CSV table of C-alpha atoms in Angstrom, one decimal:
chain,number,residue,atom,x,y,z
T,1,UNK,CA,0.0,0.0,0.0
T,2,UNK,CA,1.3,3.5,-0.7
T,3,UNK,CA,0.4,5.7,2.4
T,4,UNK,CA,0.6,9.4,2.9
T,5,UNK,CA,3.7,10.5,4.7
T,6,UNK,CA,4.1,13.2,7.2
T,7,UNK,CA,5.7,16.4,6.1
T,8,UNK,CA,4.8,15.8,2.8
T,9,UNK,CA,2.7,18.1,0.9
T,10,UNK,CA,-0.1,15.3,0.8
T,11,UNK,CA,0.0,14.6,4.6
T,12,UNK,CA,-0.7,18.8,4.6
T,13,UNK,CA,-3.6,18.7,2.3
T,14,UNK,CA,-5.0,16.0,4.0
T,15,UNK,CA,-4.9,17.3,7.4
T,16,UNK,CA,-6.6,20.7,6.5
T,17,UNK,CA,-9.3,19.0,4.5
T,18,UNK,CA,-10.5,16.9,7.1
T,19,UNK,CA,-9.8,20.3,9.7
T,20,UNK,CA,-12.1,22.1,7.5
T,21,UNK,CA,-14.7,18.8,7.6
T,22,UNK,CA,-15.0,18.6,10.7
T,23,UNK,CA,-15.4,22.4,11.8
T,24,UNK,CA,-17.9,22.3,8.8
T,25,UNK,CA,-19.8,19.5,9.7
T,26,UNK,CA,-20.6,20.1,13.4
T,27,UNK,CA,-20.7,23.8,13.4
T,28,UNK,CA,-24.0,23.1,11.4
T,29,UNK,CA,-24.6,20.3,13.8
T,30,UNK,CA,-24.7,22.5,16.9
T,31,UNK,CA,-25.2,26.0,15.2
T,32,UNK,CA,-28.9,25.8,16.8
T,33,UNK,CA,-28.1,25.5,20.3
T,34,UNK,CA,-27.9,29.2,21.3
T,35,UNK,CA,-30.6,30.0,18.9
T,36,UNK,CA,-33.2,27.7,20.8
T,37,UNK,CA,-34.6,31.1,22.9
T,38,UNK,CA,-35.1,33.2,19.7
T,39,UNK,CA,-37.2,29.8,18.6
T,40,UNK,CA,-38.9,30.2,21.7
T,41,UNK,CA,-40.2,33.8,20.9
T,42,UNK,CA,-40.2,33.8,17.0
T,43,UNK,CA,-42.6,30.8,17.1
T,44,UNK,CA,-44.3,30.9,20.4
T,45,UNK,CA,-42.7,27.4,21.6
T,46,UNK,CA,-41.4,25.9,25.3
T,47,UNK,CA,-37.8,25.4,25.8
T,48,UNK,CA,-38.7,21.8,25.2
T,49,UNK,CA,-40.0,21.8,21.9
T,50,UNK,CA,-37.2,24.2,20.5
T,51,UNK,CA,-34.9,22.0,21.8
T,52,UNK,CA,-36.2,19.1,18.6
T,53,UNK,CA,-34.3,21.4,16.5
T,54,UNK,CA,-30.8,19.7,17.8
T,55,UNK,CA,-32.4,16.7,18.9
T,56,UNK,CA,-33.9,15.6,15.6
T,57,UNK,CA,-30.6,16.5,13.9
T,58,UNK,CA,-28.6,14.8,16.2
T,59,UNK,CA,-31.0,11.2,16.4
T,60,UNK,CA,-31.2,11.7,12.3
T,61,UNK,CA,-27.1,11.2,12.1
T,62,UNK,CA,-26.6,9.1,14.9
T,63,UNK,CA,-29.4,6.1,13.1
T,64,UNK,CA,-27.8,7.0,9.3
T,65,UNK,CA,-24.0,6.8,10.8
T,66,UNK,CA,-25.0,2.7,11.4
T,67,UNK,CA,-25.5,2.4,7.6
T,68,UNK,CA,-23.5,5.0,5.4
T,69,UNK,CA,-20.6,3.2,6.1
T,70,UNK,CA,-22.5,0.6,3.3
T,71,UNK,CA,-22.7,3.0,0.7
T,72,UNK,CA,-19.0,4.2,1.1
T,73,UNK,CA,-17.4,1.0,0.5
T,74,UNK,CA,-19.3,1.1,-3.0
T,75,UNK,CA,-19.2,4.1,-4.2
T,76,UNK,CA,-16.2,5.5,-2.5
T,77,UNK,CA,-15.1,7.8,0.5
T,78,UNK,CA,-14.3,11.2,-0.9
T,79,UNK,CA,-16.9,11.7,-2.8
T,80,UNK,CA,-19.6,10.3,-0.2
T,81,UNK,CA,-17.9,12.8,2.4
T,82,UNK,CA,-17.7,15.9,-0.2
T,83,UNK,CA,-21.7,15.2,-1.4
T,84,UNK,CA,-22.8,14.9,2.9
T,85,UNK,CA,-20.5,19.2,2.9
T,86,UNK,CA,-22.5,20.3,0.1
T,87,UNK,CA,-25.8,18.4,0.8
T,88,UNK,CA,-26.0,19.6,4.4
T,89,UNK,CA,-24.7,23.2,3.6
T,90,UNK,CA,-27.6,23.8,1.1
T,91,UNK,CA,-30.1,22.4,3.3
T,92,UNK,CA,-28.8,25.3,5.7
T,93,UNK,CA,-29.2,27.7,3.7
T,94,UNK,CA,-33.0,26.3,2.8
T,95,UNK,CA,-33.4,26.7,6.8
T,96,UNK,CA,-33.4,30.6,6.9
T,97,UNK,CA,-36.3,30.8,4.6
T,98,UNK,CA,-38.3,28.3,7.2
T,99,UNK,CA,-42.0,29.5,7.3
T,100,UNK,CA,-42.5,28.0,10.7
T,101,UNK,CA,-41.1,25.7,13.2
T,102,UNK,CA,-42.2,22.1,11.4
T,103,UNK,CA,-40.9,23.1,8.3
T,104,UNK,CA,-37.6,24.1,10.4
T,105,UNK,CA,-37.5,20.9,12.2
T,106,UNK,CA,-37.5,18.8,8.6
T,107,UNK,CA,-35.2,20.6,7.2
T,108,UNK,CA,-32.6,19.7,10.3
T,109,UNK,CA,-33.9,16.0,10.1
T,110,UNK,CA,-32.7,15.6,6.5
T,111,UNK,CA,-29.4,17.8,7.7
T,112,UNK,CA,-28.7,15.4,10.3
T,113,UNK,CA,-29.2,12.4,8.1
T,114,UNK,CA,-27.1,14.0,5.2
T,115,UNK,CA,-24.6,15.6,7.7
T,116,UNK,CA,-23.5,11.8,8.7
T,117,UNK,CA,-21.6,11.1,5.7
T,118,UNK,CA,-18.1,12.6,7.1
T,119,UNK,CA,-18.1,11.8,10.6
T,120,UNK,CA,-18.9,8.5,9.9
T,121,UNK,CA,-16.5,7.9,7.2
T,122,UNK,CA,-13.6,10.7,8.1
T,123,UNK,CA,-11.8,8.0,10.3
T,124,UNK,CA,-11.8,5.4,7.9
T,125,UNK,CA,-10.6,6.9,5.5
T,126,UNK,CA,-7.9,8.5,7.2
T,127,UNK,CA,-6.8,4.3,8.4
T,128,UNK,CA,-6.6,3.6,4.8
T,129,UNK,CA,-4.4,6.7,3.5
T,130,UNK,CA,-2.1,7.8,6.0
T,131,UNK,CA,0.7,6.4,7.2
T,132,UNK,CA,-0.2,4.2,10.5
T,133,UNK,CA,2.8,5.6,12.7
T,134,UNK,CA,1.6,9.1,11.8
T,135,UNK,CA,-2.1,8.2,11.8
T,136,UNK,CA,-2.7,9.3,15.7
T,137,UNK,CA,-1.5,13.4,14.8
T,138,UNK,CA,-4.2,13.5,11.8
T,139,UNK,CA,-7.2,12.0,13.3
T,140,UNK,CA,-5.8,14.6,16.6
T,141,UNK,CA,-5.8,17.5,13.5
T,142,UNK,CA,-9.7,16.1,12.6
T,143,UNK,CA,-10.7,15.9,15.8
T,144,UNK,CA,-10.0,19.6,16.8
T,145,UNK,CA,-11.7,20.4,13.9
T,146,UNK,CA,-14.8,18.8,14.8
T,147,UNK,CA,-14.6,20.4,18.7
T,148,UNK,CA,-13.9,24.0,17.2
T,149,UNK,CA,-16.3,23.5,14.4
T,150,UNK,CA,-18.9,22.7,17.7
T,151,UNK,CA,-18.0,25.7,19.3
T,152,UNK,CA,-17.4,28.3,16.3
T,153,UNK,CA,-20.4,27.3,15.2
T,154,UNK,CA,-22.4,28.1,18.4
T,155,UNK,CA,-20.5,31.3,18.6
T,156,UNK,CA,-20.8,32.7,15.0
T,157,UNK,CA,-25.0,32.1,14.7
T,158,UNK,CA,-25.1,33.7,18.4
T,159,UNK,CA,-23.1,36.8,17.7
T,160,UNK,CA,-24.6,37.1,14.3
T,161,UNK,CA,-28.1,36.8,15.4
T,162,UNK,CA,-27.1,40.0,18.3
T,163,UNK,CA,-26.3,41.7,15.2
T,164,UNK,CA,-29.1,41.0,12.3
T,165,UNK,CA,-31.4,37.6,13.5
T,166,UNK,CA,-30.8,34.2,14.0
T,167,UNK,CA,-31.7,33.4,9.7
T,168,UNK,CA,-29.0,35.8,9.0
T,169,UNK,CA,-27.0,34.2,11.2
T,170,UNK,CA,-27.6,30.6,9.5
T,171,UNK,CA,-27.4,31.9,6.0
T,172,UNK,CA,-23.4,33.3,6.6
T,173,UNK,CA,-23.1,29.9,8.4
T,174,UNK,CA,-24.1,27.7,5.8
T,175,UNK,CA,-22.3,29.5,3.1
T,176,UNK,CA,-19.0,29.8,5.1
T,177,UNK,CA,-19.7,25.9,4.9
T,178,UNK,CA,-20.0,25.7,1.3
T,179,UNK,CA,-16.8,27.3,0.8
T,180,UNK,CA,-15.3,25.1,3.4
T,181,UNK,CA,-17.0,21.9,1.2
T,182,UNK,CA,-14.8,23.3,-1.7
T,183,UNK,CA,-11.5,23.3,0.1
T,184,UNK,CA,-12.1,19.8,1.6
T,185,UNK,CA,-12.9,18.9,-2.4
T,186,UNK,CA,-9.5,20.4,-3.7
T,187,UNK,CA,-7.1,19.8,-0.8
T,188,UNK,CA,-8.2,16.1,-0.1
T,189,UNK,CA,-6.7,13.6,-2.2
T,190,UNK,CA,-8.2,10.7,-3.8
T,191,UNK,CA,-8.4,7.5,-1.9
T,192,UNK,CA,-5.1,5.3,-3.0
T,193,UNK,CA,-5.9,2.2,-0.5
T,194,UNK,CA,-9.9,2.4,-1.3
T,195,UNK,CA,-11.1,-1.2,-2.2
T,196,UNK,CA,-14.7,-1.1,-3.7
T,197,UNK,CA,-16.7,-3.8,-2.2
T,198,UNK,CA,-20.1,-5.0,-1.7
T,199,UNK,CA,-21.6,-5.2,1.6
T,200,UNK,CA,-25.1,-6.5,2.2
T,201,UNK,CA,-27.6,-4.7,4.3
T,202,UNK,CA,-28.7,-7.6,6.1
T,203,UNK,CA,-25.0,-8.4,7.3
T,204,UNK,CA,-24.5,-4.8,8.5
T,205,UNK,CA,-27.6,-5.8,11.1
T,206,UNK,CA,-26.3,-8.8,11.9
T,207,UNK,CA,-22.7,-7.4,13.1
T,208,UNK,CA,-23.8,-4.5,14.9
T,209,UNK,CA,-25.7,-7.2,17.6
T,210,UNK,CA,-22.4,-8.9,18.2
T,211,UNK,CA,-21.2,-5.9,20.5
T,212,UNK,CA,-24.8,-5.3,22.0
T,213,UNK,CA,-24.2,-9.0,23.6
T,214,UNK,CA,-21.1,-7.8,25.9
T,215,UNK,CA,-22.3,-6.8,29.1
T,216,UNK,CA,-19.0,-4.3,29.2
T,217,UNK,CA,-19.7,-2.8,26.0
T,218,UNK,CA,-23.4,-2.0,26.7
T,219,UNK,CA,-22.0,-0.6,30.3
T,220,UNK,CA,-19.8,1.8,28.1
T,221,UNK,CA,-22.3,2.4,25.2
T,222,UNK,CA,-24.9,3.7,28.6
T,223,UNK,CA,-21.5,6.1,30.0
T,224,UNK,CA,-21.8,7.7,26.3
T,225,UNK,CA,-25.6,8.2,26.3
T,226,UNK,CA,-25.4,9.8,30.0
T,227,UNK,CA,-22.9,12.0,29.0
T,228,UNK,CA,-23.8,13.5,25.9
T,229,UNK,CA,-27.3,13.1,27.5
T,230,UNK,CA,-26.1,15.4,30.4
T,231,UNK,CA,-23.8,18.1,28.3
T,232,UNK,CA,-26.8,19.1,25.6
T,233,UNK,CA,-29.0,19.2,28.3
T,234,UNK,CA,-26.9,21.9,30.4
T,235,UNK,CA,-26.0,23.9,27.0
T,236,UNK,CA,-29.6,23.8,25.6
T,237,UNK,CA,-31.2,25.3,28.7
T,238,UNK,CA,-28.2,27.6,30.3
T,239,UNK,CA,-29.5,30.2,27.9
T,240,UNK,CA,-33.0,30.5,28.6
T,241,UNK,CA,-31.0,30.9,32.5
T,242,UNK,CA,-29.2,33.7,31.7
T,243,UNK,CA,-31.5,35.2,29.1
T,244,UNK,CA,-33.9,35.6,31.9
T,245,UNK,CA,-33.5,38.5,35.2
T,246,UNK,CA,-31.4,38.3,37.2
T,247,UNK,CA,-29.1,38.2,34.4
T,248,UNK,CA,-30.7,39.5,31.1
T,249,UNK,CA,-27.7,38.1,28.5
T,250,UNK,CA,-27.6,38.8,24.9
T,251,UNK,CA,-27.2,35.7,22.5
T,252,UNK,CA,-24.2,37.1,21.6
T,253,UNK,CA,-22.9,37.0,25.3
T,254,UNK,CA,-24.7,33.9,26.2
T,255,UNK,CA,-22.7,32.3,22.8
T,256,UNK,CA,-18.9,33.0,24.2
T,257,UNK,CA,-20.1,30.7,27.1
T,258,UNK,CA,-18.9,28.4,24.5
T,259,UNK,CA,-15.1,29.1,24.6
T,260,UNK,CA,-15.4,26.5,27.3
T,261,UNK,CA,-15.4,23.7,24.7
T,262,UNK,CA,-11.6,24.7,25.4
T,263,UNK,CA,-11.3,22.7,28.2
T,264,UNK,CA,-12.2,19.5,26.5
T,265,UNK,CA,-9.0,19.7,24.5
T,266,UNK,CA,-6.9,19.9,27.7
T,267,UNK,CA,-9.2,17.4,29.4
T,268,UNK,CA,-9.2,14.9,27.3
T,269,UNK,CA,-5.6,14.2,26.4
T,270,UNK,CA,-4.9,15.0,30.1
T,271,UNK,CA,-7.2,12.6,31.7
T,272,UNK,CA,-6.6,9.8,28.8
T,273,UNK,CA,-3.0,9.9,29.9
T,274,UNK,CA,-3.9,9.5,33.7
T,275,UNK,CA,-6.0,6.5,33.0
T,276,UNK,CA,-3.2,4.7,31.5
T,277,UNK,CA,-1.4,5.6,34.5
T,278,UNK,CA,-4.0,4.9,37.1
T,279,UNK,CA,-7.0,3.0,35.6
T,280,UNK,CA,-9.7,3.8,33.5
T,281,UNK,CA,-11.9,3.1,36.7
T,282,UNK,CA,-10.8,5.2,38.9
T,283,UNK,CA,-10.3,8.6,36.7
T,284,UNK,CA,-13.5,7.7,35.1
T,285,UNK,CA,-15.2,8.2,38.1
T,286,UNK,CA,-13.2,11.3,39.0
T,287,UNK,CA,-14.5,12.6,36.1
T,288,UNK,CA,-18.0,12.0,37.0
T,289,UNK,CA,-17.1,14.1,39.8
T,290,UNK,CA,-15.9,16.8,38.5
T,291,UNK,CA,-18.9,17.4,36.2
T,292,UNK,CA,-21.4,16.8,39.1
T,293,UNK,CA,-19.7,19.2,40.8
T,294,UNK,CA,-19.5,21.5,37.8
T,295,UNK,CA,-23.3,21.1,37.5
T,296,UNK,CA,-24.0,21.8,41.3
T,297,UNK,CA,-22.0,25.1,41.1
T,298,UNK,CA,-24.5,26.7,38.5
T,299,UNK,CA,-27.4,26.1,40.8
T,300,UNK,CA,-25.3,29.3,42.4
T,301,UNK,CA,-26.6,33.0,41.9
T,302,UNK,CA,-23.3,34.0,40.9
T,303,UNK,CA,-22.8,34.3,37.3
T,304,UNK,CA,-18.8,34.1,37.6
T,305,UNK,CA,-19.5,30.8,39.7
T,306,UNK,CA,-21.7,29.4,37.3
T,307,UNK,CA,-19.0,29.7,34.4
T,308,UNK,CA,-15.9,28.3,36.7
T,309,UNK,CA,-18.9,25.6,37.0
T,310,UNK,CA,-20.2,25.1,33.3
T,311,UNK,CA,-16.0,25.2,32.6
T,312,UNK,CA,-15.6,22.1,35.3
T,313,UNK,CA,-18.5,20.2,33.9
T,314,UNK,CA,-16.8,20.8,30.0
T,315,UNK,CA,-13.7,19.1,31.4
T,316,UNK,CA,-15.5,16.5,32.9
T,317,UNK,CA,-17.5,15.6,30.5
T,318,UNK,CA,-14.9,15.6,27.4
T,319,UNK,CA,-12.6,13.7,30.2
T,320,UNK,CA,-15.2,11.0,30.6
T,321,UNK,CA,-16.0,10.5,26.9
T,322,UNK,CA,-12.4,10.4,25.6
T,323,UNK,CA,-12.1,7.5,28.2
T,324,UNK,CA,-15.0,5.7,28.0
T,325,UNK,CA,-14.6,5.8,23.6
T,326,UNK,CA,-11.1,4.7,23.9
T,327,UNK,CA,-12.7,1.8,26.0
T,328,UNK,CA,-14.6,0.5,23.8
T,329,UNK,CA,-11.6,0.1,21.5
T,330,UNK,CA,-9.6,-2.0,24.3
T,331,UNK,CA,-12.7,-4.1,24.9
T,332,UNK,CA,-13.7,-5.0,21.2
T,333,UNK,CA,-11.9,-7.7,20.1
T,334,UNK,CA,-14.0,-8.2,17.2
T,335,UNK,CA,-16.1,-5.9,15.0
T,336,UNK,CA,-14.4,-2.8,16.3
T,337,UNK,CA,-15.8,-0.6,13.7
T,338,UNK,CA,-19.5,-1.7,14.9
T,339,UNK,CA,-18.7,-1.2,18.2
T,340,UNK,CA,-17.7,2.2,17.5
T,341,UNK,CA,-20.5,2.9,15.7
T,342,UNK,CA,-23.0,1.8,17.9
T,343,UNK,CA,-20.8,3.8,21.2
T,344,UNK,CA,-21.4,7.1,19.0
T,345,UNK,CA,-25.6,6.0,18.0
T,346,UNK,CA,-25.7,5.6,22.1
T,347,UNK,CA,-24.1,8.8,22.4
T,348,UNK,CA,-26.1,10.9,19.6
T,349,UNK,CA,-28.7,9.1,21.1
T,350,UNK,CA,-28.7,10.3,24.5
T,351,UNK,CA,-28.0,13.8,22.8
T,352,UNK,CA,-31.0,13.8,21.2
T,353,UNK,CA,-33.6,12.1,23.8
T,354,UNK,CA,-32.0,14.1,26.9
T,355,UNK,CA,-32.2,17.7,25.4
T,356,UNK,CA,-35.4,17.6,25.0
T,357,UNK,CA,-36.3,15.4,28.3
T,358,UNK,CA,-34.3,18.3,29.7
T,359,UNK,CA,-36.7,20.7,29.0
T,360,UNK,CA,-39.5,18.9,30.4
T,361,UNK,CA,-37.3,19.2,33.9
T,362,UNK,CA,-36.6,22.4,33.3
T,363,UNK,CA,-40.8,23.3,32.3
T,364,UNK,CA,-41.5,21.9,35.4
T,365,UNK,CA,-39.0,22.5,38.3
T,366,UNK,CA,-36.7,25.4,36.5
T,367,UNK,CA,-32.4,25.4,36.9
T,368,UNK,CA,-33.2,22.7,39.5
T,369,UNK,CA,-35.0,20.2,37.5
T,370,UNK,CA,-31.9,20.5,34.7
T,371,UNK,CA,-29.6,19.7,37.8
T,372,UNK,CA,-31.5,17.2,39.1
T,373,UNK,CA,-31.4,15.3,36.1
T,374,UNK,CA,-28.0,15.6,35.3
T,375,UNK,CA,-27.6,14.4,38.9
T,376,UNK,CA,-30.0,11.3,38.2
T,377,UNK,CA,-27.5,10.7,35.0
T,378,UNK,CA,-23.8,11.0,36.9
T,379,UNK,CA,-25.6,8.4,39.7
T,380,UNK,CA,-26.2,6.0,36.7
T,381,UNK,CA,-22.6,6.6,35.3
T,382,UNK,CA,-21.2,5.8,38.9
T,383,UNK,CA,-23.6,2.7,39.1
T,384,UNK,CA,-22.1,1.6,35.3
T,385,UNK,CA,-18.4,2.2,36.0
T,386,UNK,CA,-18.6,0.3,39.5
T,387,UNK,CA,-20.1,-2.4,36.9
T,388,UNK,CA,-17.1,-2.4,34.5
T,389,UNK,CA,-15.0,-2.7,37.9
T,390,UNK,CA,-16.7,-5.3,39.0
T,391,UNK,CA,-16.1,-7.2,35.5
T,392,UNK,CA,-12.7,-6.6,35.2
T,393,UNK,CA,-12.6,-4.2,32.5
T,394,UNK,CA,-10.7,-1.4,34.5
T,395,UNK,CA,-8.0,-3.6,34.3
T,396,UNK,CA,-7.6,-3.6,30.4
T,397,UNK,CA,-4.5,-1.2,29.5
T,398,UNK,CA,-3.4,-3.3,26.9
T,399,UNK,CA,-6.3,-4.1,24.8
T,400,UNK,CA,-6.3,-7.7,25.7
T,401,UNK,CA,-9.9,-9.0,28.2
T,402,UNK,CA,-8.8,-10.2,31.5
T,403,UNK,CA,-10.1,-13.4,30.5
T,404,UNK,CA,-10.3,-13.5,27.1
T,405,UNK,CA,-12.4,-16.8,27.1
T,406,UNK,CA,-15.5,-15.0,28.8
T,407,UNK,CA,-17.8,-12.5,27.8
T,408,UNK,CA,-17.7,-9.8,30.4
């Protein structure tokens, strides 16, 4: 096979294309989370049912991401990645001429389902192309795309809708993505290690019950949901919080809350380092902590408490993922893609059911009911990681079970 080398002007391309891929692809994702109190007023909705316009997005890509890995391995990687830029790019800019809130929450359904095609391949195809022993810096280059896509994108529509409204604000979005779908067109190259190959439907389904049958792996498939579950829900309603007196926020102000997402990066290489050092088990459950504690600190009146607290619970929360994903790698010994796949449907998943569940807390019992739930979900991620103690999956540094004849 003839892989991409570091340093070379290939390796360079590559790297920025899948940079500008990622930021594209989930600053469309999670461009509506700021925007969900101007939903609120524009169309005369709760906090719950604005929230459906990430949810249905986010439960769209996380059931397509199963299956578009199908259609790749026929037609091809780049092009299925470059049509899922385009695609979801035009649908945004079909959004800002949304006559009501139905017609917006379609238009993010086939988004979301369209939107799948990069995340869901960008990995694999970066395996195929680029040199192995350099493979870790890329897919670290991708991933920072995809985290400052998440927050840029949240910023961008929240300053922009300060300034003009929020369908100004996802017009300049959505073309800012078209031109980043024409960079990741020219600077990616063609696939040089693609094998066409037919894969049936019906074995897809089959493989991706394997993982579901391993205790361990459902354990960490339920860490993702109640993670992701717990940080949409505290971003989708900490703006309604501060929109509202004592505080009185702009979007634009409430959007820099964002800037946070930089915590993750720190978090999760430093916390993935200290669980090869001391056990997945133990700093998975200190990073439970520190995002219940995070959580607890908004319930504060203090507006400087509440963002040391929202900027605890971001390092938490990416700490916990970034161990609990790399887990599921160790403790697949088979079908490793599928068990991928189905950690990140559980962790879309609980994206998409808990933000809107969320705002049925917070309807009903304000700040406290968002806390209380998030609560509710760390007690379950305690209960699960005592589980995978228990099972002898905290013991796995080296990608080999404990007892390799048993199914934990």
């Amino acid at each position: 096979m003839t892989y991409i080398q570091k340093g070379s002007r290939s390796f360079r391309k590559t790297s920025l294309a899948m940079f500008a891929g990622g930021f594209s692809t989930f600053a469309l994702l999670y461009c509506m989370q700021p925007l969900m109190p101007e939903f609120s007023k524009d169309f005369g909705i709760s906090p719950a049912t604005a929230s459906l316009s990430l949810s249905i997005s986010t439960i769209a890509m996380a059931v397509t991401m199963l299956f578009v890995g199908i259609l790749s391995d026929q037609k091809g990687r780049k092009i299925i990645m470059c049509c899922s830029l385009v695609g979801a790019s035009a649908v945004g800019l079909l959004l800002t001429l949304s006559s009501g809130f139905l017609t917006l929450l379609i238009l993010r359904m086939i988004q979301g389902m369209i939107l799948a095609g990069l995340p869901a391949i960008a990995m694999t195809y970066l395996s195929e192309e680029i040199n192995p022993a350099h493979l870790g810096y890329a897919m670290g280059l991708y991933i920072s795309g995809n985290s400052i896509g998440g927050m840029g994108g949240r910023i961008l529509t929240s300053t922009l809708t300060d300034l003009a409204n929020w369908r100004t604000a996802l017009g300049i979005l959505a073309l800012l993505s078209i031109v980043s779908s024409v960079l990741f067109w020219q600077w990616l190259p063609a696939s040089r290690n693609f094998k066409r190959r037919k894969v049936r439907f019906s074995d897809t389904i089959r493989t991706l019950f394997v993982p579901c049958k391993d205790p361990a792996l459902l354990c960490l498939y339920g860490l993702g949901f109640v993670f992701m579950g717990s940080f949409v829900t505290l971003f989708n309603y900490i703006g309604y919080r501060l929109s509202a007196p004592p505080y009185l926020l702009g979007s634009g102000l409430i959007g820099w809350i964002f800037v946070v997402y930089i915590m993750g990066t720190v978090s999760s290489t430093w916390m993935g380092r200290q669980s090869d050092r001391y056990g997945r088990y133990a700093v998975m459950g200190v990073a439970i902590g520190i995002l219940l504690l995070g959580a607890l600190l908004t319930l504060t009146g203090s507006l400087w408490v509440m963002i040391i607290g929202i900027a605890l619970f971001t390092f938490g929360f990416f700490g916990g993922h970034s161990i609990a994903s790399s887990w599921v790698g160790l403790l697949a010994l088979e079908h490793r893609a599928q068990s991928s796949a189905l950690y990140l449907f559980f962790y879309y998943t609980g994206s998409s059911i808990s933000g809107t569940l969320g705002g049925i807390f917070y309807a009903s019992f304000g700040w406290n009911g968002v806390i209380l739930m998030i609560t509710g979900y760390m007690t379950v991620a305690l209960i699960l990681n005592v589980v995978l103690k228990r099972r002898g999956a905290s013991r796995n540094t080296t990608g080999k079970r404990p007892d390799a004849t048993r199914t934990i």
